[in-house]
Coordinates of C-alpha atoms in Angstrom, one line a residue:
Chain A
M1120 CA 168.0 97.6 -115.2
Q1121 CA 165.8 95.1 -113.8
F1122 CA 167.9 92.5 -111.9
N1123 CA 166.8 88.6 -111.4
A1124 CA 168.7 87.0 -108.6
L1125 CA 167.3 83.7 -109.4
S1126 CA 167.1 81.5 -112.6
P1127 CA 163.8 80.9 -113.8
T1128 CA 164.7 77.3 -113.3
V1129 CA 165.7 77.5 -109.8
A1130 CA 162.5 79.6 -109.2
L1131 CA 160.1 77.1 -110.6
I1132 CA 161.5 74.2 -108.5
I1133 CA 161.6 75.6 -105.6
L1134 CA 157.5 76.8 -106.5
V1135 CA 157.4 72.4 -107.5
I1136 CA 159.1 71.2 -104.2
F1137 CA 157.3 73.6 -101.8
G1138 CA 153.6 73.0 -103.7
L1139 CA 153.8 69.2 -103.7
L1140 CA 155.1 69.5 -99.8
W1141 CA 152.0 71.7 -98.8
I1142 CA 149.7 69.7 -101.6
A1143 CA 151.0 66.1 -99.6
F1144 CA 150.8 67.5 -96.1
G1145 CA 146.9 68.5 -96.7
Y1146 CA 145.8 65.3 -98.0
F1147 CA 147.8 63.4 -95.2
L1148 CA 146.0 65.5 -92.3
G1149 CA 142.5 66.0 -94.3
R1150 CA 142.1 61.8 -94.3
K1151 CA 141.4 62.7 -90.6
N1152 CA 138.5 65.2 -91.1
E1153 CA 135.2 63.5 -90.6
T1154 CA 132.8 65.8 -89.2
L1155 CA 131.8 69.6 -91.0
D1156 CA 133.2 70.2 -87.3
D1157 CA 136.6 68.5 -88.4
Y1158 CA 136.8 70.2 -91.8
M1159 CA 135.6 73.9 -90.5
L1160 CA 136.9 74.2 -87.4
A1161 CA 139.5 71.3 -86.7
G1162 CA 137.3 69.3 -83.8
R1163 CA 137.7 72.5 -82.1
N1164 CA 141.0 71.2 -79.8
V1165 CA 143.5 73.4 -81.4
G1166 CA 146.2 73.6 -78.9
M1167 CA 148.3 76.4 -77.8
A1168 CA 151.6 75.8 -80.0
F1169 CA 149.3 75.4 -82.9
A1170 CA 147.2 78.4 -81.9
A1171 CA 149.6 80.7 -81.8
A1172 CA 151.6 79.7 -84.6
T1173 CA 148.7 79.7 -87.0
A1174 CA 147.3 83.2 -85.8
M1175 CA 151.1 84.3 -86.2
A1176 CA 151.7 83.0 -89.4
T1177 CA 148.2 84.0 -91.0
W1178 CA 149.0 88.1 -90.0
V1179 CA 152.5 87.7 -91.7
T1180 CA 151.0 87.6 -95.0
S1181 CA 152.4 88.9 -98.1
N1182 CA 151.6 92.1 -97.0
T1183 CA 153.9 91.7 -93.9
T1184 CA 156.5 90.7 -96.8
M1185 CA 155.9 92.9 -99.6
T1186 CA 153.7 95.7 -98.6
A1187 CA 155.3 96.8 -95.4
P1188 CA 158.9 97.4 -97.7
Q1189 CA 156.0 99.0 -100.2
V1190 CA 154.9 101.3 -97.5
T1191 CA 158.1 101.9 -96.5
Y1192 CA 159.2 102.8 -100.0
E1193 CA 157.1 105.3 -100.2
L1194 CA 156.2 106.6 -96.6
G1195 CA 159.8 106.3 -94.8
V1196 CA 160.7 105.4 -91.0
W1197 CA 156.8 106.3 -90.1
G1198 CA 155.5 103.4 -92.4
M1199 CA 157.9 101.0 -91.4
V1200 CA 156.7 101.6 -87.3
G1201 CA 153.2 102.0 -88.1
Y1202 CA 152.8 98.9 -90.3
S1203 CA 153.8 96.9 -87.0
L1204 CA 151.5 98.6 -85.5
G1205 CA 149.1 96.2 -87.1
A1206 CA 150.4 94.0 -84.0
V1207 CA 147.6 95.9 -82.4
G1208 CA 144.8 93.9 -84.1
L1209 CA 146.4 90.6 -82.8
L1210 CA 146.8 92.1 -79.3
L1211 CA 143.6 94.0 -79.1
F1212 CA 141.7 90.4 -80.3
A1213 CA 142.9 88.1 -77.5
P1214 CA 140.3 89.5 -74.7
L1215 CA 137.8 89.1 -77.7
A1216 CA 138.8 85.7 -78.7
K1217 CA 138.2 84.5 -74.9
R1218 CA 134.4 86.4 -75.1
I1219 CA 133.7 85.2 -78.6
K1220 CA 134.1 81.5 -77.3
Y1221 CA 132.1 82.4 -74.2
L1222 CA 129.3 83.7 -75.7
L1223 CA 129.2 81.4 -78.6
P1224 CA 130.3 77.7 -77.7
H1225 CA 128.4 76.7 -81.1
G1226 CA 129.8 79.1 -83.2
F1227 CA 130.9 78.8 -86.7
T1228 CA 131.4 82.2 -88.3
S1229 CA 131.6 85.8 -87.5
G1230 CA 128.2 86.2 -89.2
D1231 CA 126.6 83.8 -87.0
F1232 CA 127.5 86.5 -84.5
I1233 CA 126.3 89.6 -86.4
R1234 CA 122.7 87.8 -87.4
E1235 CA 122.4 86.4 -83.4
R1236 CA 123.4 90.0 -82.3
Y1237 CA 121.8 92.5 -84.4
G1238 CA 119.4 91.0 -86.8
V1239 CA 119.6 90.0 -90.3
L1240 CA 119.8 93.4 -91.9
A1241 CA 123.1 94.0 -90.2
W1242 CA 123.9 90.6 -90.8
R1243 CA 123.6 91.5 -95.1
V1244 CA 125.7 94.6 -94.5
F1245 CA 128.0 92.5 -92.6
L1246 CA 128.6 89.6 -95.1
V1247 CA 129.1 92.5 -97.9
I1248 CA 132.2 94.0 -95.7
S1249 CA 133.4 90.8 -95.2
L1250 CA 133.2 89.5 -98.3
F1251 CA 134.5 92.7 -100.3
Y1252 CA 137.5 92.2 -97.8
A1253 CA 137.9 89.1 -98.3
F1254 CA 138.1 89.2 -101.9
G1255 CA 140.4 92.2 -101.2
W1256 CA 142.5 90.4 -99.8
L1257 CA 142.6 87.3 -101.6
I1258 CA 143.5 89.0 -104.6
S1259 CA 146.0 91.2 -103.0
L1260 CA 147.7 87.4 -102.1
G1261 CA 147.3 86.0 -105.7
M1262 CA 149.1 89.5 -107.2
A1263 CA 151.7 89.1 -104.4
G1264 CA 152.4 85.4 -105.1
G1265 CA 153.0 87.1 -109.0
I1266 CA 154.7 89.8 -108.1
L1267 CA 156.9 87.8 -106.4
V1268 CA 158.1 85.2 -108.8
N1269 CA 158.5 87.8 -111.7
A1270 CA 161.0 90.4 -109.3
L1271 CA 163.2 87.6 -108.1
S1272 CA 163.3 85.5 -111.3
G1273 CA 161.8 87.1 -114.4
V1274 CA 158.9 84.4 -114.8
P1275 CA 156.2 85.8 -116.3
Y1276 CA 153.4 87.3 -113.5
H1277 CA 150.7 85.7 -114.6
V1278 CA 152.3 82.0 -114.4
G1279 CA 153.7 82.4 -110.7
M1280 CA 150.2 83.7 -109.5
T1281 CA 148.1 80.9 -111.4
F1282 CA 150.8 78.4 -109.7
I1283 CA 150.5 79.5 -106.0
L1284 CA 146.6 79.9 -106.4
A1285 CA 146.4 76.4 -107.6
V1286 CA 148.4 75.1 -104.9
C1287 CA 146.7 76.8 -101.9
V1288 CA 143.1 75.9 -102.9
S1289 CA 144.6 72.1 -103.7
Y1290 CA 145.5 71.4 -100.0
T1291 CA 142.9 73.6 -98.3
L1292 CA 140.4 71.5 -100.3
L1293 CA 141.9 68.7 -99.6
G1294 CA 142.3 69.0 -95.6
G1295 CA 140.0 71.7 -94.4
L1296 CA 141.2 73.9 -91.4
R1297 CA 143.1 71.0 -89.7
A1298 CA 145.6 71.0 -92.6
V1299 CA 145.5 75.1 -92.8
I1300 CA 146.6 75.3 -89.1
A1301 CA 149.3 72.3 -89.8
T1302 CA 151.1 74.4 -92.5
D1303 CA 150.8 77.6 -90.8
F1304 CA 152.8 75.9 -88.1
V1305 CA 155.4 74.6 -90.5
Q1306 CA 155.5 78.4 -92.6
T1307 CA 156.0 79.7 -89.0
I1308 CA 159.3 78.5 -88.4
I1309 CA 160.4 78.9 -92.0
I1310 CA 159.4 82.6 -91.9
I1311 CA 161.4 82.9 -88.6
T1312 CA 164.0 81.5 -89.4
G1313 CA 164.0 83.6 -92.4
V1314 CA 163.2 86.5 -91.2
I1315 CA 167.0 86.4 -88.9
I1316 CA 169.0 85.3 -91.7
I1317 CA 167.6 88.2 -94.3
A1318 CA 168.3 90.8 -91.1
Y1319 CA 171.5 89.1 -90.4
L1320 CA 172.6 89.5 -93.9
V1321 CA 171.1 92.9 -94.5
I1322 CA 173.2 94.4 -91.7
S1323 CA 176.3 92.7 -92.8
N1324 CA 176.0 94.0 -96.1
V1325 CA 174.9 97.6 -96.3
G1326 CA 176.2 100.2 -94.2
F1327 CA 173.8 102.2 -91.9
E1328 CA 176.3 105.4 -92.8
R1329 CA 176.0 105.1 -97.0
M1330 CA 171.9 104.5 -96.5
H1331 CA 171.4 107.0 -94.0
T1332 CA 173.8 109.5 -96.5
D1333 CA 171.7 108.6 -99.8
L1334 CA 168.4 108.8 -97.9
Q1335 CA 168.8 112.0 -96.9
T1336 CA 170.4 113.7 -100.3
E1337 CA 168.0 111.8 -102.7
R1338 CA 165.0 110.8 -100.1
P1339 CA 164.8 113.4 -97.6
M1340 CA 161.4 112.7 -96.4
L1341 CA 161.5 108.9 -96.4
L1342 CA 164.1 110.2 -92.9
D1343 CA 161.5 113.1 -91.8
L1344 CA 159.7 112.5 -88.8
L1345 CA 157.2 115.2 -89.8
F1346 CA 156.5 113.4 -92.9
P1347 CA 152.4 114.7 -92.8
A1348 CA 151.3 111.6 -95.3
A1349 CA 153.0 109.4 -92.4
I1350 CA 151.9 110.9 -89.7
M1351 CA 148.1 110.2 -90.9
F1352 CA 149.3 106.7 -91.5
L1353 CA 150.4 105.4 -87.9
F1354 CA 146.9 105.4 -86.4
N1355 CA 145.4 104.4 -89.8
N1356 CA 147.7 101.1 -90.2
L1357 CA 146.6 100.2 -86.6
L1358 CA 142.9 100.8 -86.8
F1359 CA 142.9 99.2 -90.6
G1360 CA 144.9 96.0 -88.6
V1361 CA 141.9 95.8 -85.8
G1362 CA 139.1 96.3 -88.5
E1363 CA 140.5 93.6 -90.5
I1364 CA 141.1 91.1 -87.3
F1365 CA 137.9 92.0 -85.1
H1366 CA 135.7 91.6 -88.1
S1367 CA 137.5 88.7 -90.3
N1368 CA 136.1 85.1 -90.0
V1369 CA 139.5 84.4 -90.3
W1370 CA 140.1 85.2 -86.6
W1371 CA 136.7 84.1 -85.5
S1372 CA 136.9 80.2 -87.1
R1373 CA 140.5 80.2 -85.4
A1374 CA 138.5 81.5 -81.8
F1375 CA 135.8 79.0 -82.0
A1376 CA 138.7 76.4 -83.1
F1377 CA 141.0 77.2 -80.6
R1378 CA 140.7 75.3 -76.9
A1379 CA 138.3 77.7 -74.4
D1380 CA 141.7 77.8 -72.5
T1381 CA 143.9 78.6 -75.2
G1382 CA 142.7 81.6 -77.5
A1383 CA 143.2 84.6 -75.6
R1384 CA 146.8 83.6 -74.7
A1385 CA 147.7 82.1 -78.3
Y1386 CA 146.6 85.4 -79.9
F1387 CA 148.8 87.8 -77.6
I1388 CA 152.0 86.0 -78.2
A1389 CA 151.5 85.3 -81.9
G1390 CA 150.8 89.5 -81.5
L1391 CA 154.4 90.2 -80.0
F1392 CA 156.1 87.6 -82.1
W1393 CA 154.6 89.4 -85.5
I1394 CA 156.1 93.1 -84.4
P1395 CA 159.1 93.0 -85.5
I1396 CA 158.4 91.3 -88.4
P1397 CA 157.6 94.3 -90.7
I1398 CA 160.4 96.1 -89.4
V1399 CA 163.2 93.6 -90.5
A1400 CA 160.9 93.3 -93.8
G1401 CA 160.6 97.1 -94.4
F1402 CA 163.7 98.2 -93.5
V1403 CA 165.2 96.6 -96.5
A1404 CA 163.5 98.8 -99.0
L1405 CA 165.4 101.8 -98.1
A1406 CA 168.6 100.4 -99.6
A1407 CA 167.2 100.9 -102.9
P1408 CA 168.2 104.2 -103.4
S1409 CA 171.6 103.3 -101.9
L1410 CA 172.1 99.9 -104.0
G1411 CA 170.7 102.4 -107.5
I1412 CA 167.7 100.0 -107.8
I1413 CA 165.1 101.3 -110.2
V1414 CA 161.4 100.3 -108.7
P1415 CA 159.4 100.1 -111.5
S1416 CA 156.6 99.3 -109.0
S1417 CA 156.8 100.1 -105.6
D1418 CA 155.2 96.8 -104.5
M1419 CA 158.5 95.1 -106.1
V1420 CA 160.8 97.1 -103.7
G1421 CA 161.0 94.3 -101.1
P1422 CA 162.3 91.2 -103.2
L1423 CA 164.1 93.5 -106.1
V1424 CA 166.8 94.6 -103.2
A1425 CA 166.6 91.3 -100.9
G1426 CA 167.3 89.9 -104.4
R1427 CA 170.3 92.3 -105.4
I1428 CA 172.0 92.6 -101.7
L1429 CA 171.7 88.9 -100.9
G1430 CA 172.8 87.5 -104.1
T1431 CA 171.3 84.1 -105.0
T1432 CA 171.3 82.0 -101.5
G1433 CA 169.6 84.9 -100.1
A1434 CA 166.9 85.1 -102.9
I1435 CA 165.9 81.7 -102.4
V1436 CA 165.5 82.3 -98.7
V1437 CA 163.4 85.1 -99.3
F1438 CA 161.6 83.6 -101.7
I1439 CA 161.1 80.8 -99.4
V1440 CA 159.8 83.0 -96.7
V1441 CA 157.3 85.1 -99.1
F1442 CA 155.9 82.4 -100.2
S1443 CA 155.0 80.4 -97.4
A1444 CA 154.0 83.7 -95.4
L1445 CA 151.7 83.7 -98.6
A1446 CA 150.4 80.7 -98.9
S1447 CA 149.8 80.4 -95.0
S1448 CA 147.2 83.7 -95.3
L1449 CA 145.9 82.3 -98.7
D1450 CA 144.9 79.2 -97.1
S1451 CA 143.6 80.7 -94.0
L1452 CA 141.6 83.0 -96.1
L1453 CA 139.7 80.8 -98.5
A1454 CA 139.3 78.3 -95.8
A1455 CA 137.6 81.3 -93.5
T1456 CA 135.7 82.6 -96.5
A1457 CA 134.5 79.3 -97.8
D1458 CA 133.4 78.7 -94.0
L1459 CA 131.5 82.3 -93.9
I1460 CA 129.9 81.5 -97.9
T1461 CA 128.8 78.1 -96.7
Q1462 CA 127.4 78.9 -93.3
D1463 CA 126.1 82.3 -94.0
I1464 CA 125.1 82.5 -97.2
Y1465 CA 124.4 78.6 -98.4
R1466 CA 123.0 77.7 -95.0
G1467 CA 121.6 80.9 -94.4
H1468 CA 120.2 81.8 -97.4
I1469 CA 119.9 79.3 -100.1
N1470 CA 119.2 76.3 -98.5
P1471 CA 118.3 77.0 -94.6
G1472 CA 117.9 73.4 -93.9
A1473 CA 120.8 72.0 -95.5
S1474 CA 122.6 69.3 -93.3
D1475 CA 126.1 69.2 -92.1
E1476 CA 127.0 66.3 -95.3
Q1477 CA 125.5 69.0 -97.6
C1478 CA 127.5 72.2 -96.2
F1479 CA 130.8 69.7 -96.1
R1480 CA 130.4 69.2 -99.9
A1481 CA 129.5 72.4 -100.5
G1482 CA 132.3 74.0 -98.8
R1483 CA 134.6 72.0 -101.2
Y1484 CA 132.8 73.3 -104.4
I1485 CA 133.1 77.2 -102.6
I1486 CA 136.9 76.6 -102.1
V1487 CA 137.7 75.9 -105.8
G1488 CA 134.9 78.8 -106.9
L1489 CA 136.5 81.1 -104.5
G1490 CA 140.5 80.3 -106.3
L1491 CA 138.9 80.8 -109.9
M1492 CA 137.3 83.9 -109.1
T1493 CA 140.3 85.1 -107.6
W1494 CA 142.4 83.8 -110.3
I1495 CA 140.0 85.9 -112.7
L1496 CA 140.7 89.0 -110.5
C1497 CA 144.3 88.9 -110.4
V1498 CA 145.2 89.0 -114.3
P1499 CA 144.5 92.6 -114.7
R1500 CA 147.0 93.4 -111.9
I1501 CA 144.7 96.4 -111.6
T1502 CA 146.8 98.3 -109.0
T1503 CA 149.7 98.3 -106.5
L1504 CA 149.1 96.1 -103.3
A1505 CA 149.0 98.8 -100.7
S1506 CA 146.2 100.6 -102.8
L1507 CA 144.2 97.7 -103.0
L1508 CA 144.8 96.8 -99.7
Y1509 CA 143.9 100.2 -98.1
F1510 CA 140.7 100.6 -100.2
T1511 CA 139.4 97.7 -98.3
G1512 CA 140.0 99.7 -95.1
A1513 CA 137.3 101.8 -95.6
F1514 CA 134.9 98.8 -95.3
V1515 CA 136.3 96.9 -92.3
A1516 CA 137.3 100.0 -89.9
S1517 CA 132.9 100.5 -89.9
A1518 CA 132.6 97.2 -88.4
I1519 CA 135.3 97.9 -85.0
W1520 CA 132.7 99.4 -82.8
P1521 CA 129.7 97.2 -84.3
I1522 CA 132.1 94.1 -83.2
V1523 CA 133.6 95.8 -79.7
F1524 CA 129.8 97.2 -78.5
G1525 CA 127.8 94.1 -79.5
L1526 CA 130.0 92.1 -77.8
Y1527 CA 130.0 93.6 -74.8
F1528 CA 127.3 96.0 -74.1
R1529 CA 123.8 95.6 -74.4
W1530 CA 122.5 99.1 -75.8
A1531 CA 123.7 98.4 -79.2
T1532 CA 121.4 97.8 -81.6
G1533 CA 120.7 95.8 -84.9
L1534 CA 119.5 99.2 -87.4
A1535 CA 122.3 101.6 -85.3
A1536 CA 125.6 99.0 -86.0
T1537 CA 123.4 98.9 -89.7
L1538 CA 123.7 102.5 -90.2
A1539 CA 127.2 102.8 -88.6
M1540 CA 128.5 100.6 -91.0
L1541 CA 127.1 101.8 -94.1
A1542 CA 128.0 106.0 -93.0
G1543 CA 131.5 104.2 -92.1
T1544 CA 132.2 102.7 -95.4
G1545 CA 130.7 105.6 -97.4
L1546 CA 132.8 108.5 -95.6
G1547 CA 136.1 106.0 -95.4
L1548 CA 136.2 105.8 -99.2
L1549 CA 135.2 109.5 -99.4
A1550 CA 138.4 110.1 -97.1
Y1551 CA 140.4 107.5 -99.4
F1552 CA 139.4 109.4 -102.8
Q1553 CA 140.0 112.9 -101.9
I1554 CA 142.8 113.0 -99.4
G1555 CA 144.7 109.1 -99.6
Y1556 CA 144.5 105.3 -99.2
Y1557 CA 146.3 106.5 -95.4
V1558 CA 143.6 107.9 -94.1
A1559 CA 140.2 105.8 -94.8
A1560 CA 140.4 103.8 -91.9
V1561 CA 140.4 106.3 -89.6
A1562 CA 137.6 108.5 -91.1
S1563 CA 135.5 105.1 -91.2
A1564 CA 136.1 104.2 -87.7
A1565 CA 135.0 107.8 -86.7
V1566 CA 132.1 107.9 -88.6
S1567 CA 131.0 104.6 -87.8
L1568 CA 131.4 105.0 -84.0
I1569 CA 129.2 108.5 -83.9
V1570 CA 126.8 106.8 -85.6
L1571 CA 126.6 103.9 -83.7
V1572 CA 126.5 105.8 -80.7
V1573 CA 124.3 108.2 -81.6
V1574 CA 121.1 105.7 -83.4
S1575 CA 121.7 103.3 -80.1
R1576 CA 120.9 105.8 -77.4
L1577 CA 117.9 106.9 -79.4
D1578 CA 116.2 103.5 -79.0
N1579 CA 116.2 102.2 -75.6
S1580 CA 115.9 98.4 -76.3
K1581 CA 118.4 95.8 -74.6
F1582 CA 119.8 93.1 -76.3
N1583 CA 120.3 89.6 -73.6
F1584 CA 123.5 88.0 -74.0
E1585 CA 121.6 84.8 -72.9
S1586 CA 119.9 84.1 -76.2
L1587 CA 123.6 84.0 -77.8
A1588 CA 124.8 81.3 -75.4
K1589 CA 122.2 79.0 -76.4
G1590 CA 123.5 78.8 -79.6
E1591 CA 119.9 77.1 -81.3
S1592 CA 120.0 78.9 -83.8
L1593 CA 124.0 78.5 -84.8
S1594 CA 124.3 74.6 -85.7
Chain B
M1254 CA 153.5 134.3 -168.6
G1255 CA 155.6 131.7 -169.2
G1256 CA 158.2 133.8 -166.9
F1257 CA 155.1 133.8 -164.7
I1258 CA 154.9 130.0 -164.8
R1259 CA 158.9 129.4 -164.4
S1260 CA 159.1 131.0 -161.3
S1261 CA 155.6 129.5 -160.4
L1262 CA 157.2 126.5 -160.6
R1263 CA 160.7 127.2 -158.8
A1264 CA 158.7 128.4 -155.9
V1265 CA 156.9 125.0 -156.2
K1266 CA 160.2 123.3 -155.8
I1267 CA 161.4 125.7 -153.5
R1268 CA 158.6 124.5 -151.3
R1269 CA 159.2 120.8 -152.2
L1270 CA 162.7 121.3 -150.6
A1271 CA 161.4 123.0 -147.6
W1272 CA 159.3 120.3 -147.3
L1273 CA 161.8 117.9 -147.7
L1274 CA 164.1 119.4 -145.4
L1275 CA 161.5 120.2 -142.6
L1276 CA 160.9 116.4 -143.1
A1277 CA 164.4 115.6 -142.6
T1278 CA 165.1 117.5 -139.7
N1279 CA 162.2 116.5 -138.0
T1280 CA 163.3 112.9 -138.0
C1281 CA 166.4 113.3 -136.5
L1282 CA 164.4 115.0 -133.8
W1283 CA 162.5 112.4 -133.6
A1284 CA 165.4 109.6 -133.7
A1285 CA 166.8 112.2 -131.0
E1286 CA 164.2 112.2 -128.9
N1287 CA 162.6 108.8 -129.3
S1288 CA 161.1 108.2 -125.8
S1289 CA 157.6 109.6 -124.3
L1290 CA 158.3 109.7 -120.6
S1291 CA 155.0 110.5 -118.2
A1292 CA 154.4 110.8 -114.9
S1293 CA 151.5 109.1 -112.9
T1294 CA 150.7 112.8 -111.7
E1295 CA 151.2 116.6 -111.8
L1296 CA 150.8 117.0 -107.8
S1297 CA 152.0 114.7 -105.4
N1298 CA 151.0 115.2 -102.0
E1299 CA 152.9 112.3 -100.7
G1300 CA 156.0 112.9 -102.2
Y1301 CA 155.8 110.1 -104.7
F1302 CA 155.0 109.1 -107.9
V1303 CA 155.5 106.8 -110.7
L1304 CA 157.4 108.0 -113.9
N1305 CA 157.0 106.0 -117.2
W1306 CA 158.9 106.2 -120.5
N1307 CA 158.6 103.1 -123.5
V1308 CA 161.5 101.4 -124.1
Q1309 CA 162.9 101.8 -127.9
D1310 CA 166.2 99.2 -127.3
E1311 CA 167.0 96.8 -124.6
D1312 CA 170.5 97.6 -125.3
S1313 CA 170.6 101.2 -124.5
S1314 CA 171.9 102.9 -121.7
L1315 CA 169.4 105.1 -120.9
T1316 CA 169.8 107.1 -117.7
L1317 CA 167.2 109.3 -115.7
Q1318 CA 167.9 112.8 -115.0
Q1319 CA 166.2 114.6 -111.8
A1320 CA 166.9 118.4 -110.9
D1321 CA 164.9 121.4 -109.6
S1322 CA 165.0 123.6 -112.3
N1323 CA 164.4 122.7 -116.0
Q1324 CA 167.8 124.0 -116.5
F1325 CA 168.7 121.0 -115.4
D1326 CA 171.6 122.7 -113.6
S1327 CA 172.2 120.4 -111.0
I1328 CA 170.7 116.9 -111.2
I1329 CA 170.9 113.7 -109.6
A1330 CA 171.2 110.8 -112.2
R1331 CA 169.8 107.2 -112.0
E1332 CA 170.9 104.2 -114.1
V1333 CA 167.4 102.8 -116.0
A1334 CA 168.1 100.8 -118.7
G1335 CA 166.1 98.3 -119.3
S1336 CA 163.6 99.2 -117.3
G1337 CA 160.3 101.2 -118.2
A1338 CA 159.2 102.7 -115.9
A1339 CA 160.5 103.9 -112.1
T1340 CA 158.9 104.7 -109.1
I1341 CA 160.2 108.0 -107.0
S1342 CA 159.3 108.8 -103.6
G1343 CA 160.5 110.6 -100.2
L1344 CA 160.5 114.0 -102.3
A1345 CA 160.3 117.5 -100.2
D1346 CA 158.1 120.1 -101.3
G1347 CA 159.3 121.6 -104.4
R1348 CA 159.0 121.2 -108.5
Y1349 CA 160.8 118.3 -109.7
H1350 CA 162.1 118.1 -113.6
F1351 CA 162.7 115.0 -115.5
R1352 CA 164.2 113.9 -118.8
L1353 CA 165.7 110.9 -119.7
L1354 CA 169.0 110.5 -121.6
D1355 CA 171.0 108.0 -123.5
G1356 CA 174.8 108.6 -123.1
N1357 CA 175.1 112.1 -123.3
Q1358 CA 172.0 112.3 -125.8
I1359 CA 168.6 113.4 -124.6
V1360 CA 166.3 111.2 -125.5
S1361 CA 163.0 111.9 -123.8
N1362 CA 160.7 115.2 -123.4
T1363 CA 160.9 116.8 -120.0
V1364 CA 158.0 116.6 -117.5
A1365 CA 157.5 118.3 -114.2
V1366 CA 155.8 117.0 -111.1
T1367 CA 155.1 119.3 -108.5
V1368 CA 155.6 118.0 -104.6
Q1369 CA 153.5 119.5 -101.8
H1370 CA 152.5 117.7 -98.6
H1371 CA 149.2 117.9 -96.6
S1372 CA 149.4 120.9 -94.1
M1373 CA 150.7 119.7 -90.6
A1374 CA 147.2 120.8 -89.4
R1375 CA 145.4 118.0 -91.1
A1376 CA 148.0 115.0 -90.3
G1377 CA 148.1 116.8 -86.5
G1378 CA 144.2 116.5 -86.9
F1379 CA 143.6 112.6 -88.6
F1380 CA 146.6 111.8 -86.0
L1381 CA 144.8 113.0 -83.0
L1382 CA 141.5 111.3 -84.0
G1383 CA 143.3 107.9 -84.8
L1384 CA 144.8 108.6 -81.2
S1385 CA 141.6 109.5 -79.3
L1386 CA 139.8 106.1 -81.4
F1387 CA 142.4 104.0 -80.1
S1388 CA 142.5 104.9 -77.3
L1389 CA 138.8 104.7 -76.7
L1390 CA 139.2 101.3 -78.0
I1391 CA 141.5 100.1 -75.6
A1392 CA 139.1 101.5 -72.9
T1393 CA 135.9 100.0 -73.9
I1394 CA 137.5 96.4 -74.4
L1395 CA 138.7 97.0 -70.6
H1396 CA 135.6 98.1 -69.2
G1397 CA 133.7 95.2 -71.1
N1398 CA 136.4 92.7 -69.8
R1399 CA 135.9 94.1 -66.5
Q1400 CA 132.0 94.1 -66.1
A1401 CA 132.1 90.5 -68.4
G1402 CA 133.9 89.2 -65.4
I1403 CA 136.5 88.1 -67.3

């Protein structure tokens, strides 16, 4: 029987209190925004504490708190460990952030770099990949909101999803990146505190021995270190995380927003703090068989188990933690995707002569439009969170090598980068459908690497990095 | 002629009775087996899949039985009352059979799912490919940073 740890009334009260809190915070911080730089990049002057907090909070998403348990429930111990390898993306982005800030001191988006480094064709292919990923992530976050509220309280999926989306759109709209980073700071404190409480309650409520015995009897593969699909998943998840972070404007916009001496250290610290969170979140799922919990859809396992073993108090903690995690990612993604569309689509394609004032206004409309589009795509709840998320792995992993080689080496060419992204995405999708979601990113990254190196070597042209640092076409 | 008509009428009555009996039997069978159980796949390479069924009575005490033979000699039972789906995961290679019971009465059809995990050669191949890509990525970033003087 589906057990609801919270009454619908309690769930709705929490949603309303925290929703109003975030919106009021966004309004308060938004009053300080005077220029496009303020709104999009928080004045390019974010310090260490806020920088590390926003990087970590953004990376602790519904995917960490809900997909990590799902992957553990499906792929066992390696699923849990593999998920924590997502931290590698943050750790490896640390040195890249420094290089990005140095090469593009006036940059706004990841699209700026691709356009200046590889030309218009590669830029357009990159935009398609980046926007596809952004929508995939936005939809997974919106869906996670609805699933969370439904699993813990029985409130219909569509009600929870709509409410959470509306709150995040509102405060991102009011406050821009400054509000996003400030709320992320508060949300990080809530997430870390909540995860520590949950870990303590799980350890004191569930015995390891009972869990181990039940898993060995009913779900032996979840403990098997030679579980084939889980072995394939390990580096796939690592590369997926790297692809997400290296290409996405969520992380590039922060690299531009952080102070020059802050970015690298902030990403490194955020990565280290992030590692244990999916382990704790995933571990909870292994208690499901011992507790006799029936899991209708594997992306519900985290909240279902937490609600059952932790009681009403624990469920409230879980609810607030996951709501904070969701909001901290949803706002960041809304802001960064709106920046990308404003700068690369609106100013780059539709209105090339747009002033900062026009972009400022367009950015607000784009945030509302993104929220609406996400809501429409969330309504049908077409698949599970992991399946949706890892589908985008084929796209983002194809951009890893064009970004890395493009940042450091002169020999990588625009044609090679374009073909690498197209071939990587194509073969990654083939692997997704022919084998499974746990190989799409590996296949995509491998093909992209080969194509990029081979095609670049056929062309002897060398890029001049000094043209990037001038930033003539970026403002 | 009259005898032929009488015997024909008798035959019609017997057939009608037979149809009525058959209908009554079917109705009883439907009442006993009223949940349609289905699986998201017949072959799983990961050991997980979803079972779905239609819930006829919210108050019933449904149990999902899992067995490795269609005789259901050795079973794992799970209480599933109030739910309409269950995700099963972590199964080793084999053929698994599932059915629903309400108390001691079987109330669904039996579905079978074969679990056949990917070969270790394939798993190892993707693992090594991923490890190689990761190693190359680290080497590239370190080399690039050194070259750029970061």
